[in-house]
PDB file of C-alpha atoms and ligand atoms in Angstrom:
ATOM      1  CA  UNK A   6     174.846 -66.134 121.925  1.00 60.00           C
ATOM      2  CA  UNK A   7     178.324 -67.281 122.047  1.00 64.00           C
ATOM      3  CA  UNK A   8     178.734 -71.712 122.390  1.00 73.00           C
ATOM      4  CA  UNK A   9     178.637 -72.605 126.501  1.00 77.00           C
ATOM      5  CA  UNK A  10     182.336 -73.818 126.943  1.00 81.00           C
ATOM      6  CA  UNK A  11     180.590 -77.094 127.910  1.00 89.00           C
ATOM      7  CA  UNK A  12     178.865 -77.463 125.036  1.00 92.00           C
ATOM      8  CA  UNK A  13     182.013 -76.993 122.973  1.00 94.00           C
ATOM      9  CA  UNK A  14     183.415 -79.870 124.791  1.00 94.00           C
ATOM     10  CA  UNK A  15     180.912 -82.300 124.739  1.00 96.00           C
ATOM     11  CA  UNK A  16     181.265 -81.464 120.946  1.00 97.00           C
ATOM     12  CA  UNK A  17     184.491 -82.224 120.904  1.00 97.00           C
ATOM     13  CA  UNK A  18     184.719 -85.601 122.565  1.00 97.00           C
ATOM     14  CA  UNK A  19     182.046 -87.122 120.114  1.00 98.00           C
ATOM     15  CA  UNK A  20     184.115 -85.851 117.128  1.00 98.00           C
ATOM     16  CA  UNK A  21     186.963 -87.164 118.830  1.00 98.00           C
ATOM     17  CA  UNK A  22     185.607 -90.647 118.558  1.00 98.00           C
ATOM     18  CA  UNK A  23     184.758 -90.796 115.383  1.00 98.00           C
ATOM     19  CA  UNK A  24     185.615 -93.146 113.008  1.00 98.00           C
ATOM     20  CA  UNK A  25     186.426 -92.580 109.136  1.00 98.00           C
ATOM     21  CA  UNK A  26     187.312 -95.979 108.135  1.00 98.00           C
ATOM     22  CA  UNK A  27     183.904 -97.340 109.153  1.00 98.00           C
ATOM     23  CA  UNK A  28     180.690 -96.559 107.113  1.00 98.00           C
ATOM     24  CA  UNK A  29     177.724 -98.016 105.741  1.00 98.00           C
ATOM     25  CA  UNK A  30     176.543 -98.005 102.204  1.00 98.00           C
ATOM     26  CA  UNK A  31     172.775 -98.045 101.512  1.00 98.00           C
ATOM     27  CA  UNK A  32     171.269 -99.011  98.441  1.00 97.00           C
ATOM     28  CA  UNK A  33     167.747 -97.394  97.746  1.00 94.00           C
ATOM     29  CA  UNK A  34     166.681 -97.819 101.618  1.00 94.00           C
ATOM     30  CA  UNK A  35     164.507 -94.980 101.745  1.00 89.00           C
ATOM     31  CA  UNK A  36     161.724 -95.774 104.018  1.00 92.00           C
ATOM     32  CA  UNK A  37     162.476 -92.477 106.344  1.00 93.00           C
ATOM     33  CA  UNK A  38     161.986 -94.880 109.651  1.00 95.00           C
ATOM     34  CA  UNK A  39     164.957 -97.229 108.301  1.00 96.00           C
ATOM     35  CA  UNK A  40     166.920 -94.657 107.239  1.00 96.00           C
ATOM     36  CA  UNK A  41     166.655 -92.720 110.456  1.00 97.00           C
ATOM     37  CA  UNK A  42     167.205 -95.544 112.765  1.00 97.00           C
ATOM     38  CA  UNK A  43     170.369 -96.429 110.689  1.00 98.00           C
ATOM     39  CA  UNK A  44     171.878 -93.002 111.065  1.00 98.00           C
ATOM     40  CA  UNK A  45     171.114 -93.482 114.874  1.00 98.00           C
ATOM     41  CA  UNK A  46     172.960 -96.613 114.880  1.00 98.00           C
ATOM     42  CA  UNK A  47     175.789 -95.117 112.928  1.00 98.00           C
ATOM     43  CA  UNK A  48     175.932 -91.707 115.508  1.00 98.00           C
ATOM     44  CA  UNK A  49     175.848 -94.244 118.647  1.00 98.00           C
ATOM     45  CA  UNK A  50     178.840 -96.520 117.454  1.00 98.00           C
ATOM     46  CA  UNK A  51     181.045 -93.221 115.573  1.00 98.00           C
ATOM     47  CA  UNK A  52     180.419 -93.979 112.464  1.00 98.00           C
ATOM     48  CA  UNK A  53     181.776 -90.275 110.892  1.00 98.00           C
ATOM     49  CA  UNK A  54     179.625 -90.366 107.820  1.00 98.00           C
ATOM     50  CA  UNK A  55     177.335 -92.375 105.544  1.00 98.00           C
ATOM     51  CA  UNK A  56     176.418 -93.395 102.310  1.00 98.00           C
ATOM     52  CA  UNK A  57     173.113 -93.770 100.668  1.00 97.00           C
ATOM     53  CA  UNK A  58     171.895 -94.782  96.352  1.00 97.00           C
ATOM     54  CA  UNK A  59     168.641 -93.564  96.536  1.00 91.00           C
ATOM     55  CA  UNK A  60     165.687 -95.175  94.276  1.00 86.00           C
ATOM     56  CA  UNK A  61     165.518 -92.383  91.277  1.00 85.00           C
ATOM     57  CA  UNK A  62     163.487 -89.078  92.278  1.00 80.00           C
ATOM     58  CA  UNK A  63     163.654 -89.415  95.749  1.00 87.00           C
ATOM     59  CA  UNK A  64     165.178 -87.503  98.111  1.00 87.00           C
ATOM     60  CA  UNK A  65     166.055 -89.193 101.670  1.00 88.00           C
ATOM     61  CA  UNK A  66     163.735 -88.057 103.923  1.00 88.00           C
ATOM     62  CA  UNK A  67     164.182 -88.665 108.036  1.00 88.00           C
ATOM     63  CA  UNK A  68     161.620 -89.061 110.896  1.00 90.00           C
ATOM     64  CA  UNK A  69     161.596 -88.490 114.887  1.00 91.00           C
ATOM     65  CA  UNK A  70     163.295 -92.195 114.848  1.00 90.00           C
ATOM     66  CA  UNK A  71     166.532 -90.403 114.227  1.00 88.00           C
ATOM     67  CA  UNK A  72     166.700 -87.883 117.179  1.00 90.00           C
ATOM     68  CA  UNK A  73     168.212 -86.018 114.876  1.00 90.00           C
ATOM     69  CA  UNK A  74     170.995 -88.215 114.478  1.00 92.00           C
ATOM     70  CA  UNK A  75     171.368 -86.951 110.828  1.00 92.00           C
ATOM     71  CA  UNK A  76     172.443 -83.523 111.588  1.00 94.00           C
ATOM     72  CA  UNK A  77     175.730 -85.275 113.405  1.00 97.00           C
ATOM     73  CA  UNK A  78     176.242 -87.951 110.279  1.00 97.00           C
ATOM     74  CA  UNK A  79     176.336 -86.629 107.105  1.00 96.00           C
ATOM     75  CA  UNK A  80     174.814 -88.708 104.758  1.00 97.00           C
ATOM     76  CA  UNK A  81     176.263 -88.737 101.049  1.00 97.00           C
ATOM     77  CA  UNK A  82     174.280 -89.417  98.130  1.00 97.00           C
ATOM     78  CA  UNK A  83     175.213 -91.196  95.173  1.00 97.00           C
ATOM     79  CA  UNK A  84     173.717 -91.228  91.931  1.00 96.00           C
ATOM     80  CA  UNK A  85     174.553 -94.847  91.096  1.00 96.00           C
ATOM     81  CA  UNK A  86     175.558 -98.292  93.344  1.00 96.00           C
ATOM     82  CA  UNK A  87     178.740 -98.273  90.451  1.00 96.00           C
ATOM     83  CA  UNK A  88     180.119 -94.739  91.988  1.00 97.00           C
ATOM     84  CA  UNK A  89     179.266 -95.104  95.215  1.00 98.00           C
ATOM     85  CA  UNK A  90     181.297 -98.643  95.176  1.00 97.00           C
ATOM     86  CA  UNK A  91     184.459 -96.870  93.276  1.00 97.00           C
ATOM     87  CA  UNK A  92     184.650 -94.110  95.721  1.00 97.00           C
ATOM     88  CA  UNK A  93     184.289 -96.273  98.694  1.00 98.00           C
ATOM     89  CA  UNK A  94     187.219 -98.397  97.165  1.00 97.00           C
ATOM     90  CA  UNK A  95     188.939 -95.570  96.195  1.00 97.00           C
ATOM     91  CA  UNK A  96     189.508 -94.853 100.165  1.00 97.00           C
ATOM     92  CA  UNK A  97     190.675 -98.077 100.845  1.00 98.00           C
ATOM     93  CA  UNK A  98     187.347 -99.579 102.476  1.00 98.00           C
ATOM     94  CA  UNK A  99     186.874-103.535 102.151  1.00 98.00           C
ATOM     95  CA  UNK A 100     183.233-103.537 101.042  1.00 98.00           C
ATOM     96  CA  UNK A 101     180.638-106.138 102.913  1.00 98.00           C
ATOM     97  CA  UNK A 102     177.878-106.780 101.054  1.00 98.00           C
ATOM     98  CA  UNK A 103     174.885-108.781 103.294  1.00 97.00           C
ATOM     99  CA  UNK A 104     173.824-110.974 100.885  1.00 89.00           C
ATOM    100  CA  UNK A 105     171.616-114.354 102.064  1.00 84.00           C
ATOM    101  CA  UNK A 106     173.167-116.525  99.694  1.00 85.00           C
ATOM    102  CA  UNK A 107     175.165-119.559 100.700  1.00 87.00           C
ATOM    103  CA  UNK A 108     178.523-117.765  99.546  1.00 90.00           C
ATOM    104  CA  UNK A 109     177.891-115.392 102.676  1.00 96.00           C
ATOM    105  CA  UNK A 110     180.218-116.125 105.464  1.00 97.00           C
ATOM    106  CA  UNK A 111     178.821-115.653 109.237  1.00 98.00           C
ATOM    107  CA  UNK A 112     179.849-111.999 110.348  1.00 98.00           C
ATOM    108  CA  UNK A 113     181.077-112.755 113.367  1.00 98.00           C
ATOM    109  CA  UNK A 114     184.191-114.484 111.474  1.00 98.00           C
ATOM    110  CA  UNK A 115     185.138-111.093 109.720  1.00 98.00           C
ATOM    111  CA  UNK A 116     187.475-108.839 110.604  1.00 98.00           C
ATOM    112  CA  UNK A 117     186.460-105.385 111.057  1.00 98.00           C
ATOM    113  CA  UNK A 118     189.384-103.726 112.776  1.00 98.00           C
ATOM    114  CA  UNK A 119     190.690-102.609 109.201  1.00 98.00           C
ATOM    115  CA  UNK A 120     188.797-100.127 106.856  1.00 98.00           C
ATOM    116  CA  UNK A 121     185.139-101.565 106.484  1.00 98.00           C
ATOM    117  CA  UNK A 122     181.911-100.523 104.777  1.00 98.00           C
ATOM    118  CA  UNK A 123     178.856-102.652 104.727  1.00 98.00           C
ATOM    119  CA  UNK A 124     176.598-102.479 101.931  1.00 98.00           C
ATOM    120  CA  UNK A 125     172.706-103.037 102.979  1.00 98.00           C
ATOM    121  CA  UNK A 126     169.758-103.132 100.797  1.00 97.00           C
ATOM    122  CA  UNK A 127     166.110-102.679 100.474  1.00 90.00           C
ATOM    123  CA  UNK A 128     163.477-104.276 102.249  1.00 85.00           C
ATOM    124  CA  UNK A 129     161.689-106.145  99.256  1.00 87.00           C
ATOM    125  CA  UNK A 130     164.577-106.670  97.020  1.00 88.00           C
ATOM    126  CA  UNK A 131     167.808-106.787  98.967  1.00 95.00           C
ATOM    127  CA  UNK A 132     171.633-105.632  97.284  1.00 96.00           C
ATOM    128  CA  UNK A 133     171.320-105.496  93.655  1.00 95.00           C
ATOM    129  CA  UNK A 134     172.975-108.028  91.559  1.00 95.00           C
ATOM    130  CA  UNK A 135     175.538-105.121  90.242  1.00 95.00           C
ATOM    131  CA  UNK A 136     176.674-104.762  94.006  1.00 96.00           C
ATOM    132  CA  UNK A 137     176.830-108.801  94.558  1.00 95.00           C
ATOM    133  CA  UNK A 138     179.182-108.470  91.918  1.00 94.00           C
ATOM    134  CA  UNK A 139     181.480-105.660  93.236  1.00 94.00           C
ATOM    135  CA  UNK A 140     181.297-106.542  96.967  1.00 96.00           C
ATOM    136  CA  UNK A 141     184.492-107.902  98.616  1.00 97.00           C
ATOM    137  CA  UNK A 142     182.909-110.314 100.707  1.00 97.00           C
ATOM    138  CA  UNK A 143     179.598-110.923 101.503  1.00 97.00           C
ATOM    139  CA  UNK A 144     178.186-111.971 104.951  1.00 98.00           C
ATOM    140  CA  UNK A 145     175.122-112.543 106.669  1.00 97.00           C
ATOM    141  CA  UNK A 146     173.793-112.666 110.313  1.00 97.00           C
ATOM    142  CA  UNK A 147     172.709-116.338 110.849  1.00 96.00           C
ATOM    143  CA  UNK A 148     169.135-116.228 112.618  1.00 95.00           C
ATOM    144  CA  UNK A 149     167.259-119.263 114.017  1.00 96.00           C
ATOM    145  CA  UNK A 150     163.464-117.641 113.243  1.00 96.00           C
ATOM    146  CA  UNK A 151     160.631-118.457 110.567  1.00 96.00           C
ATOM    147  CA  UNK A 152     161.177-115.072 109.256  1.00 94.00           C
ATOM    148  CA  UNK A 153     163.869-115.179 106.517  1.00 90.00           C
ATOM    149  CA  UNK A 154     165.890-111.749 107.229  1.00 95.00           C
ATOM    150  CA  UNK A 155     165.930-109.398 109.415  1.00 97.00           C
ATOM    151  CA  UNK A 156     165.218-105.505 109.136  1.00 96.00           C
ATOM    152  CA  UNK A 157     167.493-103.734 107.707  1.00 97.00           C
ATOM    153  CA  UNK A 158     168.062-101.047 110.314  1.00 97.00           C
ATOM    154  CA  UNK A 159     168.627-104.105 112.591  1.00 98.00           C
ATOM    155  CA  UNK A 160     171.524-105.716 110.376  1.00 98.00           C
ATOM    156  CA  UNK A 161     173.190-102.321 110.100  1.00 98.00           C
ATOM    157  CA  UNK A 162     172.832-102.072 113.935  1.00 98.00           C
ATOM    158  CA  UNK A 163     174.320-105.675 114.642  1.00 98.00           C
ATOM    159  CA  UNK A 164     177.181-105.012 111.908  1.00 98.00           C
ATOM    160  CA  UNK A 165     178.004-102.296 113.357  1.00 98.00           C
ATOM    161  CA  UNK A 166     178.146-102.985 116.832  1.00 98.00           C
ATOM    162  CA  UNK A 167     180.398-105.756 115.856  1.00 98.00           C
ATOM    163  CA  UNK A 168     182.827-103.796 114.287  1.00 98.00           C
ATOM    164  CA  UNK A 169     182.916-101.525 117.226  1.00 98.00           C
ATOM    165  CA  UNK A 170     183.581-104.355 119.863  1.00 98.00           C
ATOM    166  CA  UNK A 171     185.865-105.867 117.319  1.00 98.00           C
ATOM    167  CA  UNK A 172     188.252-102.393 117.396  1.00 98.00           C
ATOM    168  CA  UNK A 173     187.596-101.780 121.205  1.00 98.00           C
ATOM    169  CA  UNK A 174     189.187-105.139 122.034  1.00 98.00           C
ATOM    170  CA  UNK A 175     192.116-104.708 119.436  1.00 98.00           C
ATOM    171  CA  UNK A 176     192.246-101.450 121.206  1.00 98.00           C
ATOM    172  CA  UNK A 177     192.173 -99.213 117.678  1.00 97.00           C
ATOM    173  CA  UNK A 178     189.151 -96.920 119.155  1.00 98.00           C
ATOM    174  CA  UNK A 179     190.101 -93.904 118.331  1.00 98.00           C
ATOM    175  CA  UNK A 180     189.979 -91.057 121.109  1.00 97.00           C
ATOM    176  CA  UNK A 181     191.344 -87.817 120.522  1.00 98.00           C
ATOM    177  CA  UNK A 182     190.534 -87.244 116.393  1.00 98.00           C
ATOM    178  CA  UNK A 183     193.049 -89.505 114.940  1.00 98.00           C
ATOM    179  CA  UNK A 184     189.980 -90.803 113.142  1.00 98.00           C
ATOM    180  CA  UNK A 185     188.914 -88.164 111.098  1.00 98.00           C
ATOM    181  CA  UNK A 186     191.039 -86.358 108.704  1.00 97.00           C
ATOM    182  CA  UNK A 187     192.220 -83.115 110.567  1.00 97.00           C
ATOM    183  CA  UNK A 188     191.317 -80.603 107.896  1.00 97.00           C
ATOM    184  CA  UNK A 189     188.011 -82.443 108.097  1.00 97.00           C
ATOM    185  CA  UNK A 190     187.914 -82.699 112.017  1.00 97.00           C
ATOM    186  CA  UNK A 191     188.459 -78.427 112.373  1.00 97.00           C
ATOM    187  CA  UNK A 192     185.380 -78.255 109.598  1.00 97.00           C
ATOM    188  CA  UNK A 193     182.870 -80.757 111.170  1.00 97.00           C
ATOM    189  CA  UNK A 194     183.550 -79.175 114.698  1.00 97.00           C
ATOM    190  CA  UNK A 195     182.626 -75.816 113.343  1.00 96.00           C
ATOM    191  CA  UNK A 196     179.828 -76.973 111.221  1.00 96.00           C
ATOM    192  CA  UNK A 197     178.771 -78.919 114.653  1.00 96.00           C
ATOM    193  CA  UNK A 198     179.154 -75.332 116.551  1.00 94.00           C
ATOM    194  CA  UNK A 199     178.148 -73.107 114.877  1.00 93.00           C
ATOM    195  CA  UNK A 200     175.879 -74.236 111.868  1.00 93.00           C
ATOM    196  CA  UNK A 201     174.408 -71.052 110.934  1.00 91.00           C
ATOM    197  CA  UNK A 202     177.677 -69.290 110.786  1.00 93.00           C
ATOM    198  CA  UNK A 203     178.909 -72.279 108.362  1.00 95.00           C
ATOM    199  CA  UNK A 204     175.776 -71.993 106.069  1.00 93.00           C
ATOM    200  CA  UNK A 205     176.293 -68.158 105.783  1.00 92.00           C
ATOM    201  CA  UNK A 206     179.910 -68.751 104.920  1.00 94.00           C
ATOM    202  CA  UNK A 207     179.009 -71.567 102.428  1.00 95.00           C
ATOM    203  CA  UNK A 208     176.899 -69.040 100.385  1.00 94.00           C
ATOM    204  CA  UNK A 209     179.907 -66.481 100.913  1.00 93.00           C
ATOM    205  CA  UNK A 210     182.487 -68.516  99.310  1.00 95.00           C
ATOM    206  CA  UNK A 211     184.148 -67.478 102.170  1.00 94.00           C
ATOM    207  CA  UNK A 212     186.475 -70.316 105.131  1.00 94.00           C
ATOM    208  CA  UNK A 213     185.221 -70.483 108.596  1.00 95.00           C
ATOM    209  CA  UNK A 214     186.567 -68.260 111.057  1.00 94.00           C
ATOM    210  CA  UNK A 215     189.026 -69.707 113.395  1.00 93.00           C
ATOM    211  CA  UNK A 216     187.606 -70.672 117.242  1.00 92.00           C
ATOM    212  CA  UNK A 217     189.464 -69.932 120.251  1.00 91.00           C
ATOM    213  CA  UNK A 218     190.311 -73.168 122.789  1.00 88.00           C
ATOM    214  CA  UNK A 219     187.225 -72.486 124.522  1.00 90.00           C
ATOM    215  CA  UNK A 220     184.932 -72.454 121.144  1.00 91.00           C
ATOM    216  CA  UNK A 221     184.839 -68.976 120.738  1.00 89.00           C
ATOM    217  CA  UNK A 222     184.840 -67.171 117.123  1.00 91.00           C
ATOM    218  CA  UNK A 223     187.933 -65.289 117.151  1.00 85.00           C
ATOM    219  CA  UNK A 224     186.719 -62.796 115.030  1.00 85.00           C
ATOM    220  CA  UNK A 225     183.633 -60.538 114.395  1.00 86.00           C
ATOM    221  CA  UNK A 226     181.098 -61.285 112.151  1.00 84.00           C
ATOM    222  CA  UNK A 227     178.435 -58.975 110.475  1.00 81.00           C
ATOM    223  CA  UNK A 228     175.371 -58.076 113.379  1.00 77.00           C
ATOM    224  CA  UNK A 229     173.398 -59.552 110.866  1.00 78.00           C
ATOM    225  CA  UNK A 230     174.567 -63.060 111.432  1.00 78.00           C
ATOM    226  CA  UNK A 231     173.290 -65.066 114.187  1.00 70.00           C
ATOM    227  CA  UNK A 232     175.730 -67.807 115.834  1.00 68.00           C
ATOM    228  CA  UNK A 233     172.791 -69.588 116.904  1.00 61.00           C
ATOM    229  CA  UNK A 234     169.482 -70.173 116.750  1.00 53.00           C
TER     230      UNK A 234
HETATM  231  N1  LIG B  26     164.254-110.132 100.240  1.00 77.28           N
HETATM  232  C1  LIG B  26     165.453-109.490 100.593  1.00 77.28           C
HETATM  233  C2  LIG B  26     166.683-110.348 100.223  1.00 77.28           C
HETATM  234  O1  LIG B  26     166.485-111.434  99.755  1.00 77.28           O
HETATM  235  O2  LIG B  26     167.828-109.883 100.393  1.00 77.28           O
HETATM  236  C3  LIG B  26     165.443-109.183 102.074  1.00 77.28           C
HETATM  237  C4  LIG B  26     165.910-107.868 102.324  1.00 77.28           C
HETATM  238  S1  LIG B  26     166.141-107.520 104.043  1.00 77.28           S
HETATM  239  C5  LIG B  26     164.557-107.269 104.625  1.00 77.28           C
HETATM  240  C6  LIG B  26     166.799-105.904 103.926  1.00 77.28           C
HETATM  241  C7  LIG B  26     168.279-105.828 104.086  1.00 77.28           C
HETATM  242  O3  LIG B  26     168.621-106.071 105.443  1.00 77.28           O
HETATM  243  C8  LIG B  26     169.105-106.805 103.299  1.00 77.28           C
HETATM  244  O4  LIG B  26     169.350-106.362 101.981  1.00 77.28           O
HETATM  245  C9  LIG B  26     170.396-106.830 104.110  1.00 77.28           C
HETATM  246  O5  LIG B  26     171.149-105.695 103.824  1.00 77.28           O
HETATM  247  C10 LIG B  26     169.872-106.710 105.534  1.00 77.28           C
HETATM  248  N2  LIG B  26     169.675-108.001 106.199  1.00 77.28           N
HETATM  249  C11 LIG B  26     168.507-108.518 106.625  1.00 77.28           C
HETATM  250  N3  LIG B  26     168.691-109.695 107.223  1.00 77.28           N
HETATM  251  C12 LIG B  26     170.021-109.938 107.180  1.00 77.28           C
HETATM  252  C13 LIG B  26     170.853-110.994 107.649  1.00 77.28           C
HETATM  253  N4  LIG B  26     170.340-112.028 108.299  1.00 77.28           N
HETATM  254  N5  LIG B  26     172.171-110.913 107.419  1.00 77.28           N
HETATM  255  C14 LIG B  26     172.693-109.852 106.791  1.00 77.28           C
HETATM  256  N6  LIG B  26     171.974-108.814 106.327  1.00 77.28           N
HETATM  257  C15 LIG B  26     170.654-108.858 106.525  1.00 77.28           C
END
């Protein structure tokens, strides 16, 4: 069944808002509830992709938290908290580490308009010393409670909400792609389309077909392929 023109759309106008130069690195959060409710977070604000150093052997896993959020932000995996920082750098992010240590500065006296990435960690053990060390800046979310931090999925949430008020008053929002790499933007929206077609092409080694302005395939494709489910 071809895409419903106003699906295509709808598509299109949450791609459109994405953001590139705001992420999140996490560092072995693997509880599949935090994870999920971070991607959630990260889909509501237009975050266009995460970043995740997973403890060794495991794979990150998501629950009904997410809504699914995970099929609309790709999450990267690292193998190490030293590559993950390098390639984050490489792109030009300022890194945030959240780090409850009296060197943190109060978020709220960041800037986050610019290229940002905030670096969370576990629930028992917080960032590791290695990403302490490599961080830009670190800040924290003062909190007035007993309880000495917050959950982690929480922090993430309030960082990131922050950073999008932050670039809606400077009036950077983006609103019609300029946020996402276009070679990148025509990929995700067909990925986001049609994500059967895109798998059978991955295993093809072959590019996506084009789309038509209405989100049509412009070409035709084996009757063995489905468009949809
Ligand atoms: N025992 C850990 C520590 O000392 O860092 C607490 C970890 S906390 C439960 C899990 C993660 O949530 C932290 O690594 C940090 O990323 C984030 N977090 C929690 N409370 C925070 C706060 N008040 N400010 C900034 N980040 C916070």
């Amino acid at each position: 069944m071809p895409l419903l023109p106003r699906r295509f759309e709808r598509l299109k106008a949450v791609l459109d808002r994405r953001m590139g130069d705001l992420t999140v690195l996490l560092e072995q959060v693997d509880k599949p509830h935090n994870l999920s409710a971070i991607l959630r977070s990260c889909d509501a604000v237009g975050v266009l992709e995460a970043h995740v150093v997973s403890m060794a052997g495991r794979t990150p896993t998501f629950n009904c938290t997410s809504k699914g959020s995970e099929k609309w932000v790709p999450l990267h995996r690292h193998p190490s908290t030293a590559e993950a920082l390098r390639q984050l750098k490489a792109q030009g992010l300022r890194l945030y580490g959240t780090h409850l240590s009296v060197d943190a500065i109060d978020y709220r006296d960041c800037d986050f308009t610019g290229p940002t990435a905030f670096l969370l960690g576990a629930e028992k053990w917080g960032l590791s010393e290695e990403a302490i060390e490599l961080v830009d800046q670190p800040i924290v979310i003062p909190m007035l409670g007993m309880v000495q931090s917050l959950n982690v999925s929480v922090a993430t949430a309030t960082l990131l909400f922050e950073a999008l008020r932050q670039r809606q008053a400077a009036g950077s929002l983006p609103s019609q792609g300029e946020g996402v790499d276009p070679q990148r933007y025509g990929r995700m929206l067909f990925e986001w389309a049609y994500p059967e077609v895109a798998a059978w092409c991955n295993r093809q080694g072959r590019p996506y077909p084009a789309l038509d302005g209405e989100g049509a395939i412009s070409e035709t494709l084996p009757r063995n392929v489905r468009l949809r489910h």
